[in-house]
Each structure stands twice: as structure tokens, then as C-alpha cells.
Short mmCIF file of C-alpha atoms and ligand atoms in Angstrom, two decimals:
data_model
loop_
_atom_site.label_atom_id
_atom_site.label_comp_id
_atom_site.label_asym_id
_atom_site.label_seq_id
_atom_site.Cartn_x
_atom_site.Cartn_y
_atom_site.Cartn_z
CA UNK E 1257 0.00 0.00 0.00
CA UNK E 1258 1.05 3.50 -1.24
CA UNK E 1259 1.14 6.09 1.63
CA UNK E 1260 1.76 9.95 1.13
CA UNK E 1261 4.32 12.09 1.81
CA UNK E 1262 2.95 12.92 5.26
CA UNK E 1263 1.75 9.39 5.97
CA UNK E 1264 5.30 8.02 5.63
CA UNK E 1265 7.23 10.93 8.05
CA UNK E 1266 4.20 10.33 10.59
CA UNK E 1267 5.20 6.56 10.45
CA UNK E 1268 8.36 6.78 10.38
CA UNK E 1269 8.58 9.70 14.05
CA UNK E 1270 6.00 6.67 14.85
CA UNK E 1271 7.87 3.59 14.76
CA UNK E 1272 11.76 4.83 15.03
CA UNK E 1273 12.68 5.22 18.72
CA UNK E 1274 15.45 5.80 20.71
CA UNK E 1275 18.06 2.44 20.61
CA UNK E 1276 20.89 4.29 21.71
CA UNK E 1277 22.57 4.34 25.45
CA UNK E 1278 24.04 7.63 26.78
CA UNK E 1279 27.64 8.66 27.53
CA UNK E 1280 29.04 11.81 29.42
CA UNK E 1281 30.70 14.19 27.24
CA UNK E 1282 32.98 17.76 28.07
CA UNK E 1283 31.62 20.78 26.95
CA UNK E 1284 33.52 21.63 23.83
CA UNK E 1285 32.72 17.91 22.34
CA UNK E 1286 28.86 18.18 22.98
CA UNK E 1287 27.54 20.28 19.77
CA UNK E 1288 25.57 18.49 17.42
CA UNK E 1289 24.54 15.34 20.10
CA UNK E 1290 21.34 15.19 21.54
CA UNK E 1291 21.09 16.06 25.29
CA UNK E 1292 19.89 12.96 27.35
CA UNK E 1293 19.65 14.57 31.16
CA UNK E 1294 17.45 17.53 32.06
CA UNK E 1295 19.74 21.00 32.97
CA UNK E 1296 18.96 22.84 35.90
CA UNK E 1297 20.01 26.47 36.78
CA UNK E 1298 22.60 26.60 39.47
CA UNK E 1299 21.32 29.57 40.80
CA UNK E 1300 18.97 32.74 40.05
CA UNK E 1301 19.64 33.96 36.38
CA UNK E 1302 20.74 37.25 36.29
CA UNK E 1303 22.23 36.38 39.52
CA UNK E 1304 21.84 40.08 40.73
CA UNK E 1305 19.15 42.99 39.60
CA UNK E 1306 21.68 43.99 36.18
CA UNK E 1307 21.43 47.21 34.60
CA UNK E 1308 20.34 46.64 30.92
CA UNK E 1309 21.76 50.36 29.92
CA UNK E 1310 24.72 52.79 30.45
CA UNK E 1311 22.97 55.49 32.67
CA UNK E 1312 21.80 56.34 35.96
CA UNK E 1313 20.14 54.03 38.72
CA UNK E 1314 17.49 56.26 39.98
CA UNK E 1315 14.58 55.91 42.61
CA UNK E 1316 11.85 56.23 39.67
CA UNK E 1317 9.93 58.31 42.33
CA UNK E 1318 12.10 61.47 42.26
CA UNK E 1319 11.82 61.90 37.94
CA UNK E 1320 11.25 64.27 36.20
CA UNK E 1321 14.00 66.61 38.11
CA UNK E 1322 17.60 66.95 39.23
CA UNK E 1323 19.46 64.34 41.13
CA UNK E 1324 22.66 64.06 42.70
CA UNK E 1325 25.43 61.34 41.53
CA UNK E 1326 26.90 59.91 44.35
CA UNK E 1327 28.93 57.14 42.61
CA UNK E 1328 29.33 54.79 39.60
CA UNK E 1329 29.01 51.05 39.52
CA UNK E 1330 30.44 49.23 36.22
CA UNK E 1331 29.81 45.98 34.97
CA UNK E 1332 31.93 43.41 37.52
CA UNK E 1333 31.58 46.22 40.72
CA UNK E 1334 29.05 46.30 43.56
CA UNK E 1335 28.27 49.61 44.83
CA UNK E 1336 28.23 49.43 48.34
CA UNK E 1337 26.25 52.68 49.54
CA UNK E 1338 22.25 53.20 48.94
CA UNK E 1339 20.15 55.30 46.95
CA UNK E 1340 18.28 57.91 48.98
CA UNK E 1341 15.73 60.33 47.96
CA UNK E 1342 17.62 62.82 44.96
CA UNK E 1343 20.44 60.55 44.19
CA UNK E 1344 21.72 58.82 41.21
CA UNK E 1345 24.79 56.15 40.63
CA UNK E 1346 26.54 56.39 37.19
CA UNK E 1347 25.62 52.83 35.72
CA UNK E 1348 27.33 50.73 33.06
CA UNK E 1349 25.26 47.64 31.02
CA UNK E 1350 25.44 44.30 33.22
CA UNK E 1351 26.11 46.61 36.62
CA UNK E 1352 24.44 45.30 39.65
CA UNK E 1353 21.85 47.50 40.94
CA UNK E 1354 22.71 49.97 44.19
CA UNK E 1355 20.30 49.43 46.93
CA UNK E 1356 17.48 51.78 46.69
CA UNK E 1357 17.25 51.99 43.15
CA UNK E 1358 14.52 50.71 41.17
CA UNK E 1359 15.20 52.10 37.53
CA UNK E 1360 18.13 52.72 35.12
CA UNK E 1361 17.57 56.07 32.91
CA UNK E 1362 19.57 56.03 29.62
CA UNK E 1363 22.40 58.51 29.35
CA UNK E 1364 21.11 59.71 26.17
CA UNK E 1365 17.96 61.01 28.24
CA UNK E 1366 20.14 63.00 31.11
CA UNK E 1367 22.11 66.03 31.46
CA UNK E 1368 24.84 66.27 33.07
CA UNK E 1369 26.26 69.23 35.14
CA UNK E 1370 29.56 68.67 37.81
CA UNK E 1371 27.85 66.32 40.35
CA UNK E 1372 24.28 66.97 38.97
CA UNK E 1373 21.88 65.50 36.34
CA UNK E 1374 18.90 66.82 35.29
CA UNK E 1375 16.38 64.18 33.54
CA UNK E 1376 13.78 65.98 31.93
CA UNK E 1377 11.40 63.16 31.57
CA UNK E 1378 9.48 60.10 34.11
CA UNK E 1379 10.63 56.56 33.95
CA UNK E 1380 8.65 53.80 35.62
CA UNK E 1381 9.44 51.20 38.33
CA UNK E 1382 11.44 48.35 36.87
CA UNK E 1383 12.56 50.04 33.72
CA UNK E 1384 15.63 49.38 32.10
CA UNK E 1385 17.34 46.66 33.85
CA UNK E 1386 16.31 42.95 34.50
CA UNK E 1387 15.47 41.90 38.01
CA UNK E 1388 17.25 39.01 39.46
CA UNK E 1389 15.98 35.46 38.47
CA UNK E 1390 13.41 36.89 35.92
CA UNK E 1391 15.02 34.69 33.18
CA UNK E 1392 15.58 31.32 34.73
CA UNK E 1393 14.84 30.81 38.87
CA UNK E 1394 17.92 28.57 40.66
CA UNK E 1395 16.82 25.05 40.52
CA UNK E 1396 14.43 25.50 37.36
CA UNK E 1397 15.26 23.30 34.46
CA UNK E 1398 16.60 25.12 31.43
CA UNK E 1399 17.33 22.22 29.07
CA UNK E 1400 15.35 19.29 28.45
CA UNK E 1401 16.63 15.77 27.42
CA UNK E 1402 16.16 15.24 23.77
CA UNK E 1403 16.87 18.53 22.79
CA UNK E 1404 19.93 18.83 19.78
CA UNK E 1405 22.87 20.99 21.55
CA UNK E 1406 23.78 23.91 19.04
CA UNK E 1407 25.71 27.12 20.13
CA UNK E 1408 22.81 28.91 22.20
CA UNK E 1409 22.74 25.51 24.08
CA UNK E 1410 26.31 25.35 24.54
CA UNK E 1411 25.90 29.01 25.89
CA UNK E 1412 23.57 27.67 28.52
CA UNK E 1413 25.26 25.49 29.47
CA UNK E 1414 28.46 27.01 30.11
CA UNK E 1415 26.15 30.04 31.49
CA UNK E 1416 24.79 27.61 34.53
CA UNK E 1417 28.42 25.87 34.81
CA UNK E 1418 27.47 22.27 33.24
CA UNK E 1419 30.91 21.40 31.71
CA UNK E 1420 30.13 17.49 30.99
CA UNK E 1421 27.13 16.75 29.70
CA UNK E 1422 25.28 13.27 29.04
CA UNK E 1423 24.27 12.85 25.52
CA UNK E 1424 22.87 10.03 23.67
CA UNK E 1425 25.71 7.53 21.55
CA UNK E 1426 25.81 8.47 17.65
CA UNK E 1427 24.36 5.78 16.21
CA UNK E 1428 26.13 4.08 13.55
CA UNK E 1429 24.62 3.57 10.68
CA UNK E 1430 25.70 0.72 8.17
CA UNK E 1431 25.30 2.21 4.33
CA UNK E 1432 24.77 -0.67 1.41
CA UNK E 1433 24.60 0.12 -2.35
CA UNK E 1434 23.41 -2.48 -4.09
CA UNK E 1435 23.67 -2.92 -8.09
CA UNK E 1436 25.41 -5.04 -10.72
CA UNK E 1437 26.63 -1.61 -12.62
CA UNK E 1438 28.03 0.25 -9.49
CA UNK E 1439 31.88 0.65 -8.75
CA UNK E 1440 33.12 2.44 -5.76
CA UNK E 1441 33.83 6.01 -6.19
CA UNK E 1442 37.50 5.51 -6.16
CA UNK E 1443 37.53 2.29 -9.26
CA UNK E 1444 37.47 3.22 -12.93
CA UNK E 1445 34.09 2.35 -14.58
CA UNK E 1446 33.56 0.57 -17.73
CA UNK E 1447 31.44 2.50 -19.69
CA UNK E 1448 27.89 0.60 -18.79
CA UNK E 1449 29.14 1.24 -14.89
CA UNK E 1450 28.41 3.94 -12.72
CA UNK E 1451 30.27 5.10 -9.55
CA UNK E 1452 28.71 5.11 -6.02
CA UNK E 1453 28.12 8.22 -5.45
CA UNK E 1454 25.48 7.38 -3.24
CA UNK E 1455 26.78 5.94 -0.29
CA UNK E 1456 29.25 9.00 -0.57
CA UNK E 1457 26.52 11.58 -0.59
CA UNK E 1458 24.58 9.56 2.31
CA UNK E 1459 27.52 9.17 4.46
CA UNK E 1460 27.41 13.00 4.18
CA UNK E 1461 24.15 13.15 5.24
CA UNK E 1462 23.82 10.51 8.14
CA UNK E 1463 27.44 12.19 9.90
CA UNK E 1464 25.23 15.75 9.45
CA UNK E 1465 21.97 13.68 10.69
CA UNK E 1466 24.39 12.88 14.26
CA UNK E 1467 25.10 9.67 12.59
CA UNK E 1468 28.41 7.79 12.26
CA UNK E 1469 28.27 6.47 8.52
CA UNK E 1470 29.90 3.07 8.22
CA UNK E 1471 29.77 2.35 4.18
CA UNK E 1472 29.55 -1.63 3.63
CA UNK E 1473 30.96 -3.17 0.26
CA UNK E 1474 28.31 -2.77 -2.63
CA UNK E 1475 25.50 -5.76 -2.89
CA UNK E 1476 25.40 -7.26 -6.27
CA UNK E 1477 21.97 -8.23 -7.35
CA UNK E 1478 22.27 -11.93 -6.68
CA UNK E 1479 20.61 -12.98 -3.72
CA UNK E 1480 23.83 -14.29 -1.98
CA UNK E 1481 25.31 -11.00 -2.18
CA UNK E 1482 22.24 -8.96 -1.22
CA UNK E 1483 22.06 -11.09 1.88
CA UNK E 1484 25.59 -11.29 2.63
CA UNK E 1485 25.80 -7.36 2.77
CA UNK E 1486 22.34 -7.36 5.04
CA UNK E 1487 23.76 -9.72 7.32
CA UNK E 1488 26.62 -7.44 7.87
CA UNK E 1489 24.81 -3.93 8.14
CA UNK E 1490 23.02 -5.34 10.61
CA UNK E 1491 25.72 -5.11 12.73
CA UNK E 1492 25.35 -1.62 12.76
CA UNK E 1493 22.47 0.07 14.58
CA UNK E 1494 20.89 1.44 11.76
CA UNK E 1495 20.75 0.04 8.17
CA UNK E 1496 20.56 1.91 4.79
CA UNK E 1497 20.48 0.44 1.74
CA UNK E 1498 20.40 2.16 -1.62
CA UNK E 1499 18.62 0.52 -4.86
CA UNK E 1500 16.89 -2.64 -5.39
CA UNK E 1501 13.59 -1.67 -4.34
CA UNK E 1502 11.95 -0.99 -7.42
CA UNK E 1503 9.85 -3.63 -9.52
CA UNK E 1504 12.54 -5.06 -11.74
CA UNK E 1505 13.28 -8.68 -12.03
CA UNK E 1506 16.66 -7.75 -10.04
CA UNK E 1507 15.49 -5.90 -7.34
CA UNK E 1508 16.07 -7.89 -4.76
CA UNK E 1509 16.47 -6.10 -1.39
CA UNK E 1510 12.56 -6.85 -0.28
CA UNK E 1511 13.08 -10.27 -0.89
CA UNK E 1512 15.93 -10.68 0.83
CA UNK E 1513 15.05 -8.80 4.12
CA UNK E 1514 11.92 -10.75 3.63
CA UNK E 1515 13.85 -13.73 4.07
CA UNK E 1516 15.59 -12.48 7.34
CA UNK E 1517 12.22 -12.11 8.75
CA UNK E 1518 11.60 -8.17 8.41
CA UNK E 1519 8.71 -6.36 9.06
CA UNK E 1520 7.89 -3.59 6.17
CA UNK E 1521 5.96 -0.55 7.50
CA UNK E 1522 5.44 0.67 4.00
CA UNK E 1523 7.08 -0.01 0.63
CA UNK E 1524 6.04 2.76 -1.20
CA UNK E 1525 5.24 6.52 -0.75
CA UNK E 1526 3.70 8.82 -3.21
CA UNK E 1527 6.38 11.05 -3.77
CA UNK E 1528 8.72 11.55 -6.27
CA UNK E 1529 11.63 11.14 -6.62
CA UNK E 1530 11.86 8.48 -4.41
CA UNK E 1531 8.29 5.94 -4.69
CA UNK E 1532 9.43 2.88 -4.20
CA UNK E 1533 10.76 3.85 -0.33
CA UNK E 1534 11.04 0.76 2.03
CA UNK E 1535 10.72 1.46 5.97
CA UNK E 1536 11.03 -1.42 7.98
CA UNK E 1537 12.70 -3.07 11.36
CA UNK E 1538 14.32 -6.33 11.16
CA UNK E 1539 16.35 -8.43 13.97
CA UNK E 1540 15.41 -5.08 16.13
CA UNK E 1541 16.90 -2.69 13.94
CA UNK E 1542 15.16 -0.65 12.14
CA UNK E 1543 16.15 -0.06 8.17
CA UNK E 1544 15.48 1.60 4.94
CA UNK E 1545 15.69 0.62 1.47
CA UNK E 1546 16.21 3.75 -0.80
CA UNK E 1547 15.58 3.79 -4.24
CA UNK E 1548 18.90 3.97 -5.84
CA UNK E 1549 18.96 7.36 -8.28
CA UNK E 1550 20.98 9.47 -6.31
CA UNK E 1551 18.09 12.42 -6.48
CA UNK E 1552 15.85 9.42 -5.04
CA UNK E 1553 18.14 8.40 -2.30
CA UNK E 1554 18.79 12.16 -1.48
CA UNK E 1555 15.69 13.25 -0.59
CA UNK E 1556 13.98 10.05 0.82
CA UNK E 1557 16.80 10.35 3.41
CA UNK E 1558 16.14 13.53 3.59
CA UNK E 1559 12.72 14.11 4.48
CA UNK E 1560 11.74 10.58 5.46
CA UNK E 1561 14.71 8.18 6.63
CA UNK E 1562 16.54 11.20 8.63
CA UNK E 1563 13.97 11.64 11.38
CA UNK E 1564 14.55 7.53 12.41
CA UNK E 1565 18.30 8.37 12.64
CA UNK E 1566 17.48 11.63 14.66
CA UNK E 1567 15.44 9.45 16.75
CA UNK E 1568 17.65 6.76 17.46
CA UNK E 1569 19.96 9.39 19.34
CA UNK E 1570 16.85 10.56 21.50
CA UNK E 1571 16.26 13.43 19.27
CA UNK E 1572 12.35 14.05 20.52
CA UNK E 1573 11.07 16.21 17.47
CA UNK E 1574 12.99 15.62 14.35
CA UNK E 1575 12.68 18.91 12.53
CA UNK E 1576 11.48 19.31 8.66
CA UNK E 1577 12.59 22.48 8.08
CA UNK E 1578 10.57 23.83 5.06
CA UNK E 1579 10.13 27.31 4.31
CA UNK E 1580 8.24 29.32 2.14
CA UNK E 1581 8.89 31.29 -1.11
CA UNK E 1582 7.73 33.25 -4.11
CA UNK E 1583 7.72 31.39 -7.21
CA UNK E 1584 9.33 33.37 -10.25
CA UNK E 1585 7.67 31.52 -12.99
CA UNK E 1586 5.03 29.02 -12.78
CA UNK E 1587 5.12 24.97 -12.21
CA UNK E 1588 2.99 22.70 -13.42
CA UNK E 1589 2.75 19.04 -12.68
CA UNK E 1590 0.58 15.82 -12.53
CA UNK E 1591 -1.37 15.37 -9.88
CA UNK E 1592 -1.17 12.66 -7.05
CA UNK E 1593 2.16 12.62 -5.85
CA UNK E 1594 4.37 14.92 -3.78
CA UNK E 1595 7.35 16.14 -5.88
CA UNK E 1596 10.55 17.72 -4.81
CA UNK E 1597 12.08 19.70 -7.81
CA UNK E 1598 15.42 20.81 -8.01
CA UNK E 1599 15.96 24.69 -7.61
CA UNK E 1600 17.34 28.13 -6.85
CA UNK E 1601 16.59 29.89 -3.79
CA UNK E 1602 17.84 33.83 -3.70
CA UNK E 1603 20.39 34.69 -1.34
CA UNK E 1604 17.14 36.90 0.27
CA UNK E 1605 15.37 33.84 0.99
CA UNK E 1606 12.41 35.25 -1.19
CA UNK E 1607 12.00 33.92 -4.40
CA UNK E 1608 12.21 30.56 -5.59
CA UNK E 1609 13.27 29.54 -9.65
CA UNK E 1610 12.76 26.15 -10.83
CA UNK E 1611 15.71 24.27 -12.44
CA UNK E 1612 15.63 22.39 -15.27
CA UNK E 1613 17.11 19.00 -14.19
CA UNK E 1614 16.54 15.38 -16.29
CA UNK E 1615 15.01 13.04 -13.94
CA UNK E 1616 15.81 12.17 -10.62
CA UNK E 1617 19.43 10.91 -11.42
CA UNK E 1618 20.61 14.04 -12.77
CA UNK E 1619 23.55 14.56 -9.72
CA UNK E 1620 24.91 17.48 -11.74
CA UNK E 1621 21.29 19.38 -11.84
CA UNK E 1622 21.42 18.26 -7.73
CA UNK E 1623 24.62 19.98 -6.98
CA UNK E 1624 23.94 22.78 -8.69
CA UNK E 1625 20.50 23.59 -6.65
CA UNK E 1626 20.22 24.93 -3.66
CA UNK E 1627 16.53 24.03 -2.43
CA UNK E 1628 13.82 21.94 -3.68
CA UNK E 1629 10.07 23.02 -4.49
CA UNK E 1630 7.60 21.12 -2.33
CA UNK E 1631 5.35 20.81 -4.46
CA UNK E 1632 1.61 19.50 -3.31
CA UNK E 1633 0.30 16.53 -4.50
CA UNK E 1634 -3.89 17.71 -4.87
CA UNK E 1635 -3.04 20.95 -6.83
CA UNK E 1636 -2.10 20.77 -10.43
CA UNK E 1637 -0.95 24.93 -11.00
CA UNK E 1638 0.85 27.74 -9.46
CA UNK E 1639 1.49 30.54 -11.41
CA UNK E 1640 4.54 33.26 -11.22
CA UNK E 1641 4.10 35.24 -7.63
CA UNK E 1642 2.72 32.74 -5.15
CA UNK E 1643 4.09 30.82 -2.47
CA UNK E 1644 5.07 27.70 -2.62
CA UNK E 1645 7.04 25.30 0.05
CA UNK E 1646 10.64 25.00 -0.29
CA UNK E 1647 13.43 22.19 1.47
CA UNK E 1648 16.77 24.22 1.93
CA UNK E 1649 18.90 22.18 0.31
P1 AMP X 731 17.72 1.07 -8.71
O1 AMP X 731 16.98 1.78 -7.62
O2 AMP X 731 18.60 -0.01 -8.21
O3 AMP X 731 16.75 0.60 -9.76
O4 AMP X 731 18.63 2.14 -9.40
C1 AMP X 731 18.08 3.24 -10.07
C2 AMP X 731 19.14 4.05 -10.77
O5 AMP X 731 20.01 4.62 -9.80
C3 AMP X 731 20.01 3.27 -11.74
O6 AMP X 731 20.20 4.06 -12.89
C4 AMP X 731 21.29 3.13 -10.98
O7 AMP X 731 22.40 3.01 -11.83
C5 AMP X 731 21.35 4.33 -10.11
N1 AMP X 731 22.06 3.98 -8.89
C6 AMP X 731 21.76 2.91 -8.12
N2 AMP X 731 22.61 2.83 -7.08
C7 AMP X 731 23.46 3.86 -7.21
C8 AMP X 731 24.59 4.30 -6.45
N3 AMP X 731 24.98 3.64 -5.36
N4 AMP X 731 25.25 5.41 -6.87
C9 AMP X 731 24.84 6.06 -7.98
N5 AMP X 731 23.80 5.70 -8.73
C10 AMP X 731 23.12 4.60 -8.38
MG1 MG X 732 19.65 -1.56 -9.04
#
């Protein structure tokens, strides 16, 4: 049974789950793993009331009028006197608040004579810096396990002092390419024979997906081969294999995990490139068979086979990041499945040109794009100026 585009993801975040066991990790190797402990603040965050502008700490009570400046307090300083009634402190950005103050005027809003200001305006209560703990209380989580740890979660990290982390194991992830007319990339092919370029561009993409890419020696389509390359990448935790899957007579990568016993979620999705998509789990693992032209095996992994990778680590929402963008000249196709068409994306982000490409095995076309139109499977027509979904390449 055929299932759509949307069908496939939802069964995919549906049946992948996390296989992987955690390890403790320093700071400066955690980016790109997936947290597996919840973070806690170590205490209040800011720690102290912090001045959010150069200026004055003022009683907000005494503006509009003329104050006295009985001190300055800069960023790293406490000042140790109070505020009374018709005094100011000189402030600096990240400055603790003196006792007694309960506002920070701007410079740019004060005049300044000897050991006077005069502010010619009112400020209210609270204005201008942030009270202590009004970002994050101590105690209060501010990471959650299964989050991805990128540079803002790095920074809050090092922010509450957490400098070793436990993160889920990369899984690794055994890559087959199966076909009688492939040669690895580094052979020279006879002119009927075709290099693997896709276990090089899906190695690419599983290390970027948190994966560890292990690529396997190529299957030929003989069913002793097939199944001695299965056998192997099953070794791994996760196991793609590329080609095979469609209906010809040598095809043989159903059959074969058939024979180890696999159960197939789906076999085919109505997309294109990429139809004749395999999801399944076999001996516990869970694999894919992608449809061997290299678009095909690009963006099935992409939008579908990703996500069980990403979950495997203890990723909790694997992300689809499409955007949206403004067609420059209309598209056209037949209705039913979801395609993904190689194209340009302006540096803006704004408009979106179709390339011409020639079928989904046209790797030069796919290097040369940057995106791909998402385009819907019930509509047959957009015309030059609307919207239309777009995968950042
Ligand atoms: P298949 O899915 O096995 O029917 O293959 C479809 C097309 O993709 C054929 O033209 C293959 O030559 C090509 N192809 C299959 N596997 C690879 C690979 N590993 N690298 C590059 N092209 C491939
Ligand atoms: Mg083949």
C-alpha cells in the first residue's frame, strides 16, 4: 500500500525510537549530540538585579528633576552605599543594581552638570534593567533531554556551569549500495558502470543527521550478495540500503530482508523522486531501502529516513525544516504525488526559480540547486508570484 508524503514521516517519528545508550561528554565535544539529562540552573539567572543600559540608577519616584550622583558602579563592581531620595549612581550595562534603586535612565535622556543630572522626563518602576531570576529561577530546568545541543545551548550550558554533559551515543549507521553496474567512487568504470556516489553523498548526510556512517561493500543483485551485505549492516544500529527496491526482475532487497524475517511498514510513498521507499525493522533494527537514483536516495533520506536516525539518538522532534517562497515563474505538474524539484533559492530567501534537471538521477542538476520546491500533490498549477514550500537544500 502507497502512503503519502505525510503518511510516511508520521510513520516513520512513529515507529523509530530511541536504541541508543548515553555517555558523558565535556563541553567543547557536545555540539551536534542530543542532550539525554534535564539541565537545571545553578542559581537565580541574572544572579543580581543587572542594569540593561549605560545610565543612571534612579529611585523612579524622584523623575522628572535633578538628582545628585553619588557614585558609579560598572559591569563586575558592587556599589556598596544606597540610593536615597535625589540621588543617582553612574551605571554601566550588566552593573548590579545599588540598593534603593529601582530604575536605570539612559544617558542619552540626562544632562549632566559637575555632580548633577537633570532628567527631563518620568521613567517607571522596573525600567531598564532585568530583576534578578526573571530569566531562569535557581533550581528551574533550562534544558530538556532530547533537545539537539547547538551554540545557544552550549551558551547555557556554560552560562549555569554544566561542563560534561550526558548525551545520547551516535548511532552508527551501516550504508549498502546495491547494483550489478556500481563501482566504488574511487575504481574506474567501464562505460555501462556507474560510480557510487550514493553511499558517498549519504555518508554526508547521516554524519550531518548525528550519525556515524559506516559504508559496507556494494551488494550485487544476486541474492547471496544482497544477503551477505544485510547480514553485515546489521551489525550496525541502523541500516541503509540504496537501490533494489523498485519492480525489476533484479530488485532484490525486499526479498531478501523478507527472508531475514523483516517487518515492512510501508514499501512505497507517493512522492517523487523516491516511490518505491522501504521502511522497515528487522532483527530489532530498524532499516530503509532507498531507491537507488541518487536524487531518489537524497531526498527520501532527507525528508523521510533522517527523522529515524534523529530518533535513534533521543532526538524528541525531528525537525522538517521547510520554508516558504515566491515562485518566479510558474510549475505545473501531474497530480497525485508529492514532488521535490530541483531549484534556486535567492540569497534573500524570497523567491524561488525552478531548475531544469533530467530526472531524478541528474547529480549534476542536484549539486547545482540549492533548495527543492515542495510541491503539493492535490493541486495541479501555481502561477509566477505565489508561495510555494521549499526544502533548503
Ligand atoms: P535502482 O533503484 O537499483 O533501480 O537504481 C536506479 C538508478 O540509480 C540506476 O540508474 C542506478 O544506476 C542508479 N544507482 C543505483 N545505485 C546507485 C549508487 N549507489 N550510486 C549512484 N547511482 C546509483
Ligand atoms: Mg539496481
Amino acid at each position: 500500500m502507497a502512503l503519502t508524503f505525510d503518511e510516511a514521516r508520521t510513520c516513520v517519528l512513529r515507529e523509530a525510537g530511541v536504541s541508543m545508550g548515553t555517555e558523558t561528554v565535556s563541553l567543547d565535544e557536545a555540539a551536534g549530540r542530543v542532550l539525554a539529562e534535564e539541565i537545571a540552573a545553578d542559581r537565580d539567572y541574572p544572579p543580581f538585579p543587572r542594569s540593561a543600559r549605560d545610565g543612571f540608577a534612579v529611585r523612579a519616584a524622584d523623575l522628572p528633576g535633578e538628582l545628585r550622583v553619588i557614585g558609579e558602579v560598572r559591569a563586575g563592581e558592587v556599589f556598596t552605599g544606597r540610593i536615597a531620595a535625589g540621588e543617582a549612581v553612574e551605571i554601566m550595562t550588566g552593573a548590579p543594581m545599588p540598593d534603593g534603586s529601582d530604575a536605570v535612565v539612559m544617558v542619552e535622556h540626562t544632562e549632566r552638570h559637575g555632580d548633577r543630572i537633570s532628567i527631563q522626563r518620568s521613567i517607571a518602576a522596573g525600567e531598564n534593567f532585568s530583576p534578578r531570576g526573571i530569566e531562569t529561577g535557581g533550581g528551574d530546568a533550562v534544558l530538556g533531554a532530547g533537545v539537539r545541543i547547538g551554540h545557544a545551548e552550549v551558551a547555557i550550558l556554560a552560562t549555569v556551569g554544566h561542563t560534561r554533559v550526558v548525551v545520547y551515543q551516535r548511532p552508527r549507521v551501516a550504508i549498502v549500495s546495491t547494483g550489478d553496474e556500481i563501482v566504488e567512487f574511487d575504481q574506474h568504470p567501464a562505460p555501462h558502470q556507474i560510480r557510487n556516489s550514493n553511499a558517498a553523498s549519504l555518508a554526508v548526510q547521516v554524519q550531518r543527521a548525528g550519525g556515524l556512517p559506516e559504508i559496507l561493500g556494494i551488494a550485487r543483485d544476486n541474492h547471496e550478495s544482497t544477503r551477505a551485505q544485510i547480514r553485515q549492516g546489521l551489525e550496525a544500529d541502523l541500516l541503509l540500503l540504496s537501490g533494489g527496491v523498485s519492480a525489476g526482475k533484479y530488485d532484490l532487497v525486499e526479498k531478501v530482508l523478507a527472508e531475514f524475517g523483516a517487518q515492512f511498514f510501508f514499501d512505497r510513498v507517493k512522492i517523487q523522486p523516491g516511490q518505491p521507499l522501504v521502511f522497515g525493522k528487522v532483527e530489532g533494527k530498524i532499516f530503509f531501502g532507498l531507491p537507488g537514483n541518487p536524487g531518489s536516495t537524497m531526498i527520501t533520506f532527507e525528508t523521510i529516513a533522517r527523522a529515524a536516525i534523529e530518533k535513534a539518538q533521543g532526538l524528541r522532534h525531528p525537525p522538517l525544516l521547510l520554508m516558504r517562497a515566491r515562485l518566479t515563474s510558474p510549475v505545473r505538474h501531474k497530480t497525485g504525488l508529492t514532488r521535490f524539484l530541483p531549484a534556486i533559492l535567492s540569497p534573500d530567501g524570497a523567491t524561488i526559480t525552478p531548475m531544469v534537471a533530467h530526472g531524478s538521477g541528474d547529480v549534476a542538476a542536484l549539486a547545482r540547486c540549492n533548495a527543492f520546491l515542495v510541491i503539493d500533490p492535490d493541486r495541479e498549477e501555481w502561477a509566477a508570484g505565489e508561495d510555494i514550500r521549499v526544502l533548503v537544500k
